[in-house]
PDB file of C-alpha atoms in Angstrom:
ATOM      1  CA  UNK A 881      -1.486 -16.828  23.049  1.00 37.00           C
ATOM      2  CA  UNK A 882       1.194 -18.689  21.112  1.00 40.00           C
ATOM      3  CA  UNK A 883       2.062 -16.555  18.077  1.00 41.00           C
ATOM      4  CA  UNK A 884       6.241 -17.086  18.013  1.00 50.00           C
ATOM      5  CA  UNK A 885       5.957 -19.617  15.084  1.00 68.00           C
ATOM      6  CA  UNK A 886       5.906 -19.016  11.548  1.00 81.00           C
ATOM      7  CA  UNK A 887       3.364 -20.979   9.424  1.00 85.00           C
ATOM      8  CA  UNK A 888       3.527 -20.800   5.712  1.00 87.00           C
ATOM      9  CA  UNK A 889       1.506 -21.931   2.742  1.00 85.00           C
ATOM     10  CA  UNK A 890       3.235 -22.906  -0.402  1.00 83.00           C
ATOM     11  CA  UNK A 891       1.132 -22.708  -3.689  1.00 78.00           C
ATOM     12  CA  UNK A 892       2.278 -25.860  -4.970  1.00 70.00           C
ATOM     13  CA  UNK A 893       1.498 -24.617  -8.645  1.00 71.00           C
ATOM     14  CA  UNK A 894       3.773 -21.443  -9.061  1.00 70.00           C
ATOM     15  CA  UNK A 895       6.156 -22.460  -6.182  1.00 75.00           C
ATOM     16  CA  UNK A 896       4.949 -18.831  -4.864  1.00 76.00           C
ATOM     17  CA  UNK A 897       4.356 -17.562  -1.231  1.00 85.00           C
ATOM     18  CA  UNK A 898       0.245 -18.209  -1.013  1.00 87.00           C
ATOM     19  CA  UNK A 899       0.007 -17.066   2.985  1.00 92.00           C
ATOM     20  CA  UNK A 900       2.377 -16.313   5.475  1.00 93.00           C
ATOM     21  CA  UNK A 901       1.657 -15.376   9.512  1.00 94.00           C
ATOM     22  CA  UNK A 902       4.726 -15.201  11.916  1.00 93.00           C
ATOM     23  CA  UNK A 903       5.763 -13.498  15.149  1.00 92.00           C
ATOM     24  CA  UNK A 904       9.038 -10.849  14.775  1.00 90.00           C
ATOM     25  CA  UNK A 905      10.877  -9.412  18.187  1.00 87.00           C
ATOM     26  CA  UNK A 906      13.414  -7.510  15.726  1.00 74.00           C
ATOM     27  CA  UNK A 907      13.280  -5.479  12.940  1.00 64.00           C
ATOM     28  CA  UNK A 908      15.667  -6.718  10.650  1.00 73.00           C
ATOM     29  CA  UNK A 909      13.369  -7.560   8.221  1.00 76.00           C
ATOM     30  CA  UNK A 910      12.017  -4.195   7.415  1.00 84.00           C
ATOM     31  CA  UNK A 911      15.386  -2.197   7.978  1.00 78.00           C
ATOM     32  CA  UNK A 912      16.208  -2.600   4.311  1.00 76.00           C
ATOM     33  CA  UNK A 913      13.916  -1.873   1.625  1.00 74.00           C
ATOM     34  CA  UNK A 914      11.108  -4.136   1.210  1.00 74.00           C
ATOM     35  CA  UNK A 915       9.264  -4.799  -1.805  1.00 73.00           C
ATOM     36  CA  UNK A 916       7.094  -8.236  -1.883  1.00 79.00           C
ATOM     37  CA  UNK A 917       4.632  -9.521  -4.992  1.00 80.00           C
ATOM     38  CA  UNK A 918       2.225  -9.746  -1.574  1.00 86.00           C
ATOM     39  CA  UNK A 919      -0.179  -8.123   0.296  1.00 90.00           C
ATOM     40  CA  UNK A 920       1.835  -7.408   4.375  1.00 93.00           C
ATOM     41  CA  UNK A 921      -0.307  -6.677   7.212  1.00 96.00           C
ATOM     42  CA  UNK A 922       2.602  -5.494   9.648  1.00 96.00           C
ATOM     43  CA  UNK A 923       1.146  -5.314  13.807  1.00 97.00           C
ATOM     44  CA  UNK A 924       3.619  -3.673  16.199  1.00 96.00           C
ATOM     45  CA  UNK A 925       2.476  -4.715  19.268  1.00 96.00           C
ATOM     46  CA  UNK A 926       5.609  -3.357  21.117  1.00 95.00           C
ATOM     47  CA  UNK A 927       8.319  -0.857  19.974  1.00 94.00           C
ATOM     48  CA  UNK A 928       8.338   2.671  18.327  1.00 94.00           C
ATOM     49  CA  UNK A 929       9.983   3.654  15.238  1.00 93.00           C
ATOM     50  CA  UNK A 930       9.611   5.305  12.211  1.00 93.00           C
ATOM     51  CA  UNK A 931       8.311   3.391   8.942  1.00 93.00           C
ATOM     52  CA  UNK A 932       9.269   5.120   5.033  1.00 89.00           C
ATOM     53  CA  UNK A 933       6.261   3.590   2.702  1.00 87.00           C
ATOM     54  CA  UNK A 934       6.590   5.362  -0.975  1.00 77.00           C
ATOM     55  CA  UNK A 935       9.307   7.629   0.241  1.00 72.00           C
ATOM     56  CA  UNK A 936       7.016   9.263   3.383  1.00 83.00           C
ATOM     57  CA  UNK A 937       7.771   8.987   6.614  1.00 89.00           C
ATOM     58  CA  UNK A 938       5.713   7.783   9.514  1.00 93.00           C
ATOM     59  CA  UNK A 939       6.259   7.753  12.848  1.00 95.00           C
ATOM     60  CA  UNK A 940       4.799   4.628  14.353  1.00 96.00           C
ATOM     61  CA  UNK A 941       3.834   3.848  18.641  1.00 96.00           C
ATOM     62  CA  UNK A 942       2.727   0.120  20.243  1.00 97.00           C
ATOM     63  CA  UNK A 943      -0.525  -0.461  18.807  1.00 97.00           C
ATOM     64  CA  UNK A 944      -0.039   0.396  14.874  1.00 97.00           C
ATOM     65  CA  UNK A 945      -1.053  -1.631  11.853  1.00 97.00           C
ATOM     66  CA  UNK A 946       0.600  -0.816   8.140  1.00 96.00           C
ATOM     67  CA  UNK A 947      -1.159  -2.356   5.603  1.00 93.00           C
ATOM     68  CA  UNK A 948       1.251  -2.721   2.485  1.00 90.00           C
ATOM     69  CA  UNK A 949       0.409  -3.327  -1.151  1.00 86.00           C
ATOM     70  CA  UNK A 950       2.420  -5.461  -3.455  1.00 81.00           C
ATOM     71  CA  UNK A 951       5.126  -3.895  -4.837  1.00 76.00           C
ATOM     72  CA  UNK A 952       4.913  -0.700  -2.509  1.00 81.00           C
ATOM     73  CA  UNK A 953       8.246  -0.582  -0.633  1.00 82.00           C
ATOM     74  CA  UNK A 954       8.840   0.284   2.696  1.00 87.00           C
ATOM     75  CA  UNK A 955      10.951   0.305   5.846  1.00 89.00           C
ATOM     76  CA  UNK A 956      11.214   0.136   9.254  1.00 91.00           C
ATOM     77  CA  UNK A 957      13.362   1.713  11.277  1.00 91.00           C
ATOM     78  CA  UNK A 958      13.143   0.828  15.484  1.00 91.00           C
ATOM     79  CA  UNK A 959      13.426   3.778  18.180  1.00 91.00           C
ATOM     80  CA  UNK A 960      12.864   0.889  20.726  1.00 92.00           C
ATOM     81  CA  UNK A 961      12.952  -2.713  19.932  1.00 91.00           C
ATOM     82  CA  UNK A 962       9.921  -3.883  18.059  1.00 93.00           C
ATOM     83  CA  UNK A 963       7.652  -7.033  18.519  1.00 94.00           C
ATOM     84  CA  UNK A 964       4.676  -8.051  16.502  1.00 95.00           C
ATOM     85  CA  UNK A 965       2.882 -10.028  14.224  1.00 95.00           C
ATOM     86  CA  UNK A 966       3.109  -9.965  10.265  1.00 95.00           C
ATOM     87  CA  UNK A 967       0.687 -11.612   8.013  1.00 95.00           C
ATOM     88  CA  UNK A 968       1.719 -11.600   3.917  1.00 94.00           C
ATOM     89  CA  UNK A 969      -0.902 -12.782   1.534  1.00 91.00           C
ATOM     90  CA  UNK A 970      -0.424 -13.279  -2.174  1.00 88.00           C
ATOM     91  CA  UNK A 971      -3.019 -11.517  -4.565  1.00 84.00           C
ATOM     92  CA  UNK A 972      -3.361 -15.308  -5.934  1.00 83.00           C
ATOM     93  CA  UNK A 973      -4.514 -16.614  -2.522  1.00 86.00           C
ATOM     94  CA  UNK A 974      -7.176 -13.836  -2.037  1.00 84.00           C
ATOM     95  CA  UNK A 975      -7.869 -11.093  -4.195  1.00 75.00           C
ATOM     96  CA  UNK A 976      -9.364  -8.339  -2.785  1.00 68.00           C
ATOM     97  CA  UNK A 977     -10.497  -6.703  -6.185  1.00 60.00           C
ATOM     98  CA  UNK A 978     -12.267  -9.520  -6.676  1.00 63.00           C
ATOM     99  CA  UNK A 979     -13.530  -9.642  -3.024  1.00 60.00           C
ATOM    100  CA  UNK A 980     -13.922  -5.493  -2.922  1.00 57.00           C
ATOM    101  CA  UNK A 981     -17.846  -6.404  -2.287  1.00 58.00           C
ATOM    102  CA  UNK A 982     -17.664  -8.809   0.731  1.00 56.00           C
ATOM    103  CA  UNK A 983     -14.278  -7.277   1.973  1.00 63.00           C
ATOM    104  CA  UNK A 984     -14.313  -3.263   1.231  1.00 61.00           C
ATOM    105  CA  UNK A 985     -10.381  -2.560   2.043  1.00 69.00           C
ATOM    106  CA  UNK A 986      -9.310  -1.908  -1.333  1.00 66.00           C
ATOM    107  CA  UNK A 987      -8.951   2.143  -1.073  1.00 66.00           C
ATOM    108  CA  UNK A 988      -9.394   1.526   2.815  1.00 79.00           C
ATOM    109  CA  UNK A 989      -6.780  -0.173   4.225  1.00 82.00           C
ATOM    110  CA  UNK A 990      -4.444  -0.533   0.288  1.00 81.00           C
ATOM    111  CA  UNK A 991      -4.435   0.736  -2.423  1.00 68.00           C
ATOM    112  CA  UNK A 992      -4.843   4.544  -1.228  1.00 70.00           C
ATOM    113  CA  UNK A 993      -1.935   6.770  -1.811  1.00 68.00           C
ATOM    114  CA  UNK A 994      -3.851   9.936  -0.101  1.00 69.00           C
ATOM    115  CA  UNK A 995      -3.858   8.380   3.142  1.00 77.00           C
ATOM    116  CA  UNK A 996      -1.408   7.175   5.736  1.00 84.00           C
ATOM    117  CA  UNK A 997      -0.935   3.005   5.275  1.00 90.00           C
ATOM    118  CA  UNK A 998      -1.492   3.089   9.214  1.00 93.00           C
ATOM    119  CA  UNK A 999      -4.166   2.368  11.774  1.00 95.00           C
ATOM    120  CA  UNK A1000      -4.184   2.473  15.544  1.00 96.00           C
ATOM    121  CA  UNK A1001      -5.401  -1.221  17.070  1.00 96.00           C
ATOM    122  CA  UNK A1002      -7.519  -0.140  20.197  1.00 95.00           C
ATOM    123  CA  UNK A1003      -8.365  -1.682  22.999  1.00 94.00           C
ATOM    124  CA  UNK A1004     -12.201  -2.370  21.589  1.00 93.00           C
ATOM    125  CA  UNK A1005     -10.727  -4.613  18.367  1.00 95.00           C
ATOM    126  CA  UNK A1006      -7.124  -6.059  19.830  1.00 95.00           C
ATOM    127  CA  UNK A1007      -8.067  -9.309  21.722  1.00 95.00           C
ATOM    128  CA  UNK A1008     -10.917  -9.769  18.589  1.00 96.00           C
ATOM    129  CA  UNK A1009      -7.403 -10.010  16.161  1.00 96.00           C
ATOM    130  CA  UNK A1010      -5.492 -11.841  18.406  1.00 96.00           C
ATOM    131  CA  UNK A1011      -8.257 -14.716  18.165  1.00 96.00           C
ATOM    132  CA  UNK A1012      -8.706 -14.391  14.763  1.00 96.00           C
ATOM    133  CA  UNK A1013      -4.525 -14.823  14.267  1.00 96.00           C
ATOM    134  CA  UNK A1014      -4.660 -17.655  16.203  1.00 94.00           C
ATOM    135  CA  UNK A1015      -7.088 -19.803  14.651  1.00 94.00           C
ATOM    136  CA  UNK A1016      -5.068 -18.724  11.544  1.00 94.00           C
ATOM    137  CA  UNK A1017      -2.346 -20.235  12.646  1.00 92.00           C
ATOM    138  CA  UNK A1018      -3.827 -23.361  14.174  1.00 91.00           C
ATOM    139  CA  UNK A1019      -6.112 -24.238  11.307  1.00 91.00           C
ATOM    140  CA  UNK A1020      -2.318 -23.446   8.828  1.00 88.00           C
ATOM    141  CA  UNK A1021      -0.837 -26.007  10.872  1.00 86.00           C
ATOM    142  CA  UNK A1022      -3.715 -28.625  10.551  1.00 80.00           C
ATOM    143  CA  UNK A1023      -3.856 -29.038   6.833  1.00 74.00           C
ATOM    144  CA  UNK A1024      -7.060 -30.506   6.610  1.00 79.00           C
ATOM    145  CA  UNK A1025      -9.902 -30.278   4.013  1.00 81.00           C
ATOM    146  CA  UNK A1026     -11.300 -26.656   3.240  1.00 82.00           C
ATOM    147  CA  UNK A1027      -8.310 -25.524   4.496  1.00 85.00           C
ATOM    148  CA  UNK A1028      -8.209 -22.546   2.307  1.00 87.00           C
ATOM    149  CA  UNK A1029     -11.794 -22.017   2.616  1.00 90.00           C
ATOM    150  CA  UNK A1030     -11.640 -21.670   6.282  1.00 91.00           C
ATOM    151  CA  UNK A1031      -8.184 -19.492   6.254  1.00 92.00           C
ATOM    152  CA  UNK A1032      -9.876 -16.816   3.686  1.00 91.00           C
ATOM    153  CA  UNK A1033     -12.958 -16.314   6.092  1.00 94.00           C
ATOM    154  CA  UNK A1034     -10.650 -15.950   8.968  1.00 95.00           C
ATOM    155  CA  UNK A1035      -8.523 -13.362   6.939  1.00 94.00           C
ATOM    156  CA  UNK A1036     -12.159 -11.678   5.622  1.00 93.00           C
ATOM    157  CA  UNK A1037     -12.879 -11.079   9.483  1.00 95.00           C
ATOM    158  CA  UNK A1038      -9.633  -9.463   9.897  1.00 96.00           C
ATOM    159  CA  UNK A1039      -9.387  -7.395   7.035  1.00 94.00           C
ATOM    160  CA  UNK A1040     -12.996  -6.018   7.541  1.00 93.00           C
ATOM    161  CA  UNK A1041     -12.495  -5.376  11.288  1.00 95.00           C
ATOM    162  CA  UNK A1042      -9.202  -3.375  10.364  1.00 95.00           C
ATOM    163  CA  UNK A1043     -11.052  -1.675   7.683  1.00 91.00           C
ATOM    164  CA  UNK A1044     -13.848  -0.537   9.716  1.00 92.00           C
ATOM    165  CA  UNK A1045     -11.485   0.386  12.630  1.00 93.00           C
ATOM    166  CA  UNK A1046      -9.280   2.689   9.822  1.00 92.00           C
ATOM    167  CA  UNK A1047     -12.681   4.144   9.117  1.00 88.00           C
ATOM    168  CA  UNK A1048     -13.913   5.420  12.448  1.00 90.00           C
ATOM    169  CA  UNK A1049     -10.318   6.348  12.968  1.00 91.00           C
ATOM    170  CA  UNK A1050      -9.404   8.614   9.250  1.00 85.00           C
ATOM    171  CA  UNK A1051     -13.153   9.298   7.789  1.00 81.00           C
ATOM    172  CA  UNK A1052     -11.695  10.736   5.010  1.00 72.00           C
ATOM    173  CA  UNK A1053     -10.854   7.284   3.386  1.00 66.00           C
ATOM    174  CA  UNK A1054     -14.100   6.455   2.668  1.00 63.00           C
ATOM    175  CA  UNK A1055     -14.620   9.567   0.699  1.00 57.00           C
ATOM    176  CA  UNK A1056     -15.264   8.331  -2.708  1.00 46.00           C
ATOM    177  CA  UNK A1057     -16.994   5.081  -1.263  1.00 47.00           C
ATOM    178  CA  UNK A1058     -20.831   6.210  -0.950  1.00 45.00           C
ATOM    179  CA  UNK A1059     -23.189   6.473  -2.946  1.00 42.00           C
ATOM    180  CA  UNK A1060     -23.186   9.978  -3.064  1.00 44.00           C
ATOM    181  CA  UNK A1061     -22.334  11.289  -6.566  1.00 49.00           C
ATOM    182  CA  UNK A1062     -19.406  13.665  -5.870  1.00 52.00           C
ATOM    183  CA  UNK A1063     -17.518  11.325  -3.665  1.00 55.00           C
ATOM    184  CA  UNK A1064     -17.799   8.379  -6.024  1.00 66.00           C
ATOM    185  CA  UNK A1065     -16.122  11.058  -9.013  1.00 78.00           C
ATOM    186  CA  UNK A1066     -13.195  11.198  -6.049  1.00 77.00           C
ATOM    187  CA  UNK A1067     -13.538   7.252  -6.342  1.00 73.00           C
ATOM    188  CA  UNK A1068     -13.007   6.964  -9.786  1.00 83.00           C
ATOM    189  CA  UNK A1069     -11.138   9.973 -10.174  1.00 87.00           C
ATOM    190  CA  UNK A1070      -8.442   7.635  -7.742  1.00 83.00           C
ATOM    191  CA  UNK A1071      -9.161   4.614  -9.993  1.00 83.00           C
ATOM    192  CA  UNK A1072      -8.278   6.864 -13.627  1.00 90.00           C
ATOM    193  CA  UNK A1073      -5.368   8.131 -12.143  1.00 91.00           C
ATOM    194  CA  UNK A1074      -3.817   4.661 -10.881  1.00 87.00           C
ATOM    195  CA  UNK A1075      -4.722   3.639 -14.377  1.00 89.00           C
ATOM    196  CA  UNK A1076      -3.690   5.957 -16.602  1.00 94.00           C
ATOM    197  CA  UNK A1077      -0.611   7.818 -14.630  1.00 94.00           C
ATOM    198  CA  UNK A1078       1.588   6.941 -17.210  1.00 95.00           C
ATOM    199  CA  UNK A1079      -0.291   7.889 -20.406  1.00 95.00           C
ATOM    200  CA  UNK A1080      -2.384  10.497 -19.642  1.00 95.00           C
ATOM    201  CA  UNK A1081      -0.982  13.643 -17.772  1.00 96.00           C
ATOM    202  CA  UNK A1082      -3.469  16.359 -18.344  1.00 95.00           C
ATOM    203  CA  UNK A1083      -6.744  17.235 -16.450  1.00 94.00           C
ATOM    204  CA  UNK A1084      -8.822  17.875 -19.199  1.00 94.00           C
ATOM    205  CA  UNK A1085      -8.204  14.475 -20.026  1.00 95.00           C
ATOM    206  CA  UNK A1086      -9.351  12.933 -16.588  1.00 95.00           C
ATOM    207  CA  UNK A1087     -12.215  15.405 -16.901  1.00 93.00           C
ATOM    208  CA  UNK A1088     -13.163  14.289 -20.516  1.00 94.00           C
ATOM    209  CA  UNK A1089     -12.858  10.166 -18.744  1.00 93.00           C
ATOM    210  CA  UNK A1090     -14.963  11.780 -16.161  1.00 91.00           C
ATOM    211  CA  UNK A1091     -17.483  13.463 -18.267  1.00 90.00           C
ATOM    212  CA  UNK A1092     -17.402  16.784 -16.515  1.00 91.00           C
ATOM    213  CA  UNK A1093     -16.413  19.665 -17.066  1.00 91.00           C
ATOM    214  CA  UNK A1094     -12.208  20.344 -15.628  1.00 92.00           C
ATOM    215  CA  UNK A1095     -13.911  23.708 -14.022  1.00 91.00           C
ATOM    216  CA  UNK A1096     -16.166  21.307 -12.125  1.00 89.00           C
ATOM    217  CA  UNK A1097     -12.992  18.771 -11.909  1.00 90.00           C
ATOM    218  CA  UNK A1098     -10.879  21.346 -10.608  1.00 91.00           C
ATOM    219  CA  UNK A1099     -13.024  22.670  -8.112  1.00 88.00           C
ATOM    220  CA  UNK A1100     -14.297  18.663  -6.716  1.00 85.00           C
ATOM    221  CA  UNK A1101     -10.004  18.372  -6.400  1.00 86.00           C
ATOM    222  CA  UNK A1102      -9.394  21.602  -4.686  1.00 84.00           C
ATOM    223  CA  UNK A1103     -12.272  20.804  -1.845  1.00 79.00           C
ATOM    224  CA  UNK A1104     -11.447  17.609  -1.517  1.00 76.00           C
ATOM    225  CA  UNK A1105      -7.678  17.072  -1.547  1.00 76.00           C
ATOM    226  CA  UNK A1106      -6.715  20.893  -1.761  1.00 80.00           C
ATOM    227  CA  UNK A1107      -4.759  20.462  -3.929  1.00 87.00           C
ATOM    228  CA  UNK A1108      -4.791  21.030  -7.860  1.00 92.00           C
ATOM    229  CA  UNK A1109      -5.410  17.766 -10.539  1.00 94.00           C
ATOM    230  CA  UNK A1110      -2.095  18.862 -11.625  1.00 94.00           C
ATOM    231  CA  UNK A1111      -0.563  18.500  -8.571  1.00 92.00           C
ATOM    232  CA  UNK A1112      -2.465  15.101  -8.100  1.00 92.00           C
ATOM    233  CA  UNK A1113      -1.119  13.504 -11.553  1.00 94.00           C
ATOM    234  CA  UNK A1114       2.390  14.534 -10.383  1.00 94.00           C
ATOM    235  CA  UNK A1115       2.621  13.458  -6.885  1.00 90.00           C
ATOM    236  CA  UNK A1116       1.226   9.662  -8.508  1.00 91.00           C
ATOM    237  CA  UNK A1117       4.277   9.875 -11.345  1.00 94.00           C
ATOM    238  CA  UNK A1118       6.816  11.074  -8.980  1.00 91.00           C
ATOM    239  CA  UNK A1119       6.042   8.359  -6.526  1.00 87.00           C
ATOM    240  CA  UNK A1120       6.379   5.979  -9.519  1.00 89.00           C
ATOM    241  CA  UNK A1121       9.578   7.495 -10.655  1.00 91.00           C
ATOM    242  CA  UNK A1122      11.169   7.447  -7.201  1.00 87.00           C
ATOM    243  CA  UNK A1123      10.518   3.828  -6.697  1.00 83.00           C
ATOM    244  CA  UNK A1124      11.944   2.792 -10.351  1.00 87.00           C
ATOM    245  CA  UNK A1125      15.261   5.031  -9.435  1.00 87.00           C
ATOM    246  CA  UNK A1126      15.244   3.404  -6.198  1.00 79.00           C
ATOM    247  CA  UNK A1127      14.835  -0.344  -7.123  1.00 76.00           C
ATOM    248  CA  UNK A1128      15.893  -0.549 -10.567  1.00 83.00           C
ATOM    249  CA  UNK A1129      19.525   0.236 -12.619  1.00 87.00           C
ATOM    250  CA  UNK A1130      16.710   1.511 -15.443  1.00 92.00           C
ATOM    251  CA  UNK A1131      18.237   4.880 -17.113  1.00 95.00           C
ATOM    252  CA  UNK A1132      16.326   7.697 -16.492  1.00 95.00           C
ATOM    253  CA  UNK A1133      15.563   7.790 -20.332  1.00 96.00           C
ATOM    254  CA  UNK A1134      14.199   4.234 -19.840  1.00 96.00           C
ATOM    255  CA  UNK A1135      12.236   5.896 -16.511  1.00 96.00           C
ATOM    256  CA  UNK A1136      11.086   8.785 -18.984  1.00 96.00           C
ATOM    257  CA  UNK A1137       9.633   6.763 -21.561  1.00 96.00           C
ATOM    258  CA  UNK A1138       7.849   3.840 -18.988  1.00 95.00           C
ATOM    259  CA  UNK A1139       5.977   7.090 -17.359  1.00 96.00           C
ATOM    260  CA  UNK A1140       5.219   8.759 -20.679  1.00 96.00           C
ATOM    261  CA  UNK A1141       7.743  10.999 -21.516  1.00 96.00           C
ATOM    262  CA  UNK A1142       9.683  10.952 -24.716  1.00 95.00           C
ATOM    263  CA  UNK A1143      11.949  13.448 -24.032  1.00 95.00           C
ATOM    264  CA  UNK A1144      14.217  13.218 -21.247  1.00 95.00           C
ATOM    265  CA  UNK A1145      15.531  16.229 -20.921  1.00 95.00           C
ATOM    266  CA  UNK A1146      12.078  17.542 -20.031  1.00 96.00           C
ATOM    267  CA  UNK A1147      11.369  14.325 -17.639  1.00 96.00           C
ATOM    268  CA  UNK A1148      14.104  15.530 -15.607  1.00 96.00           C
ATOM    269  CA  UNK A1149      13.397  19.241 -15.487  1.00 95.00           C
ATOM    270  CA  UNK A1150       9.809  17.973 -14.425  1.00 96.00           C
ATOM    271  CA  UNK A1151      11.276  15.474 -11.371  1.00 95.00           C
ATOM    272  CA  UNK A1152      13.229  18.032 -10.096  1.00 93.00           C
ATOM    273  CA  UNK A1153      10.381  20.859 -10.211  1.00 93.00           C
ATOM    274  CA  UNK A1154       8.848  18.054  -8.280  1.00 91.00           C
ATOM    275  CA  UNK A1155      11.018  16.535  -6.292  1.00 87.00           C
ATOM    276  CA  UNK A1156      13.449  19.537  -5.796  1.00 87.00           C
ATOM    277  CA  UNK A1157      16.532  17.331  -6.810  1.00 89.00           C
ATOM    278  CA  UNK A1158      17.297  15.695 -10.203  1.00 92.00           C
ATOM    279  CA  UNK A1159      16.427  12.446 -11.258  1.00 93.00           C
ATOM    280  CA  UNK A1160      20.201  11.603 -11.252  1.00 92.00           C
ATOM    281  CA  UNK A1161      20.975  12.702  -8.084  1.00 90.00           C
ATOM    282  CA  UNK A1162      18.444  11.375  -6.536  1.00 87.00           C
ATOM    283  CA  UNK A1163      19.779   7.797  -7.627  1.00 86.00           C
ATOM    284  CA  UNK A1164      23.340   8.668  -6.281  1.00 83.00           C
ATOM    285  CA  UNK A1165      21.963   9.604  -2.864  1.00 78.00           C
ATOM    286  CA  UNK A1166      19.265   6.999  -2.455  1.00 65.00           C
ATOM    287  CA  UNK A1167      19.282   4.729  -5.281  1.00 53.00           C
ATOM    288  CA  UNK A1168      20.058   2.037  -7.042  1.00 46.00           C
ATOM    289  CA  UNK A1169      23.827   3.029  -7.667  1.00 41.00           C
ATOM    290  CA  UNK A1170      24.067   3.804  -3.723  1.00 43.00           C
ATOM    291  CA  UNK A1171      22.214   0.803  -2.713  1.00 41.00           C
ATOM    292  CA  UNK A1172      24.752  -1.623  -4.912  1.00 41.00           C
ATOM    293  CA  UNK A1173      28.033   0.006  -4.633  1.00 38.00           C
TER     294      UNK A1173
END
């Protein structure tokens, strides 16, 4: 099956990337640090490596899928040489808030920063996503009516068939996606914390959002996660932190402020508690001032 071209759709409107499949046999388009305004379904077919996504590292075999969010950078790095299939889609071309119904991969497959971005494609579902890539690609290359219609339903099949494959494979993503009442608090207790990271810092104020009690909250956290809401708030600003030191020539007072913090002083004591290294340092080892020099 013929996968070694790249096909592309243009929106003609912004000038943006709208949908993007191609075929890669190196990986020198992951080694540095990505960090796209689109969605990146990344298949390695062949090769093993080890891929960095928000500053954890994965090790990766034949047979992985990482499904990356916008803005969440990441890299690559090959053990053997690596082969596969990538397929970027911009949040204008399909929206999977908006699609969270039909679709389900929003806290599944993105947008889930408890989880590893990574499935295994088994034998059961890999011929199923070869087909579906390759009417992708054919129906790209016609440009005929409903094009877009017809390209979203393919993409719907594969995102649902990855999403139920992550599923079967780490049960513990859908935690938070029944009906059940104390996994949909985990649900929205992901959903405050993504919202308000950068204002809101204590648990009795995601317990007070949550209208429970933060003995309850504390206890729902500790089963669940086993960890403590403090710790939860944290690792979601540190993340955040790392990837404006990382990307950006912002000063750390800047950094501070963005995330909440007035004083920076007491920003940086709270990084390194954190991330046992200073905000500072951490730029001059891995950063921005590393990165350009």
């Amino acid at each position: 099956m013929d996968l070694y071209n790249t096909n592309t759709l243009i929106d003609e409107q912004t000038g943006n990337l709208a949908f993007k499949l191609s075929h890669f046999e190196d990986s020198c388009q992951f080694c540095d640090t990505n960090r796209h305004n689109y969605y990146s379904l990344i298949w390695i077919k062949k090769g093993r490596g080890t891929a960095q996504v928000d500053f954890q590292e994965h090790a990766f075999t034949p047979d992985t899928l990482f499904a990356m969010t916008p803005y969440q950078p990441f890299t690559l790095t090959e053990d053997e040489p690596l082969e596969g299939v990538v397929l970027h889609f911009h949040p204008d071309f399909f929206c999977i808030h908006h699609h969270h119904e039909q679709v389900a991969c929003n806290g599944v497959l993105f947008n889930n920063i408890y989880n590893p971005p990574m499935l295994s494609i088994t034998d059961d579902i890999r011929n199923k996503l070869d087909r579906v890539l390759h009417q992708m690609r054919l129906e790209v290359q016609k440009a005929e009516m409903a094009q877009y219609e017809l390209l979203v339903s393919y993409l719907k099949i594969f995102l649902i068939t990855t999403s139920r494959a992550k599923a079967k494979q780490q049960p513990e993503v859908l935690e938070g996606l029944s009906d059940e009442k104390e996994p949909f608090i985990l649900q929205k207790l992901k959903n405050l914390i993504e919202t308000h990271y950068r204002t809101k810092h204590s648990a009795g104020e995601y317990a007070d959002l949550l209208n429970i009690s933060p003995k309850a909250l504390a206890k729902i956290t500790k089963n669940h996660f086993n960890k403590t809401m403090t710790n939860l708030i944290s690792e979601r600003i540190i993340i955040e932190a790392k990837r404006e030191l990382y990307l950006t020539n912002k000063s750390v007072k800047e950094i501070a402020y963005d995330l909440g913090y007035d004083d920076e002083h007491y920003f940086s004591r709270f990084f390194k508690n954190n991330a046992e290294i200073s905000p500072t340092t951490y730029r001059e080892t891995v950063g921005f001032a590393r990165s350009t020099a």
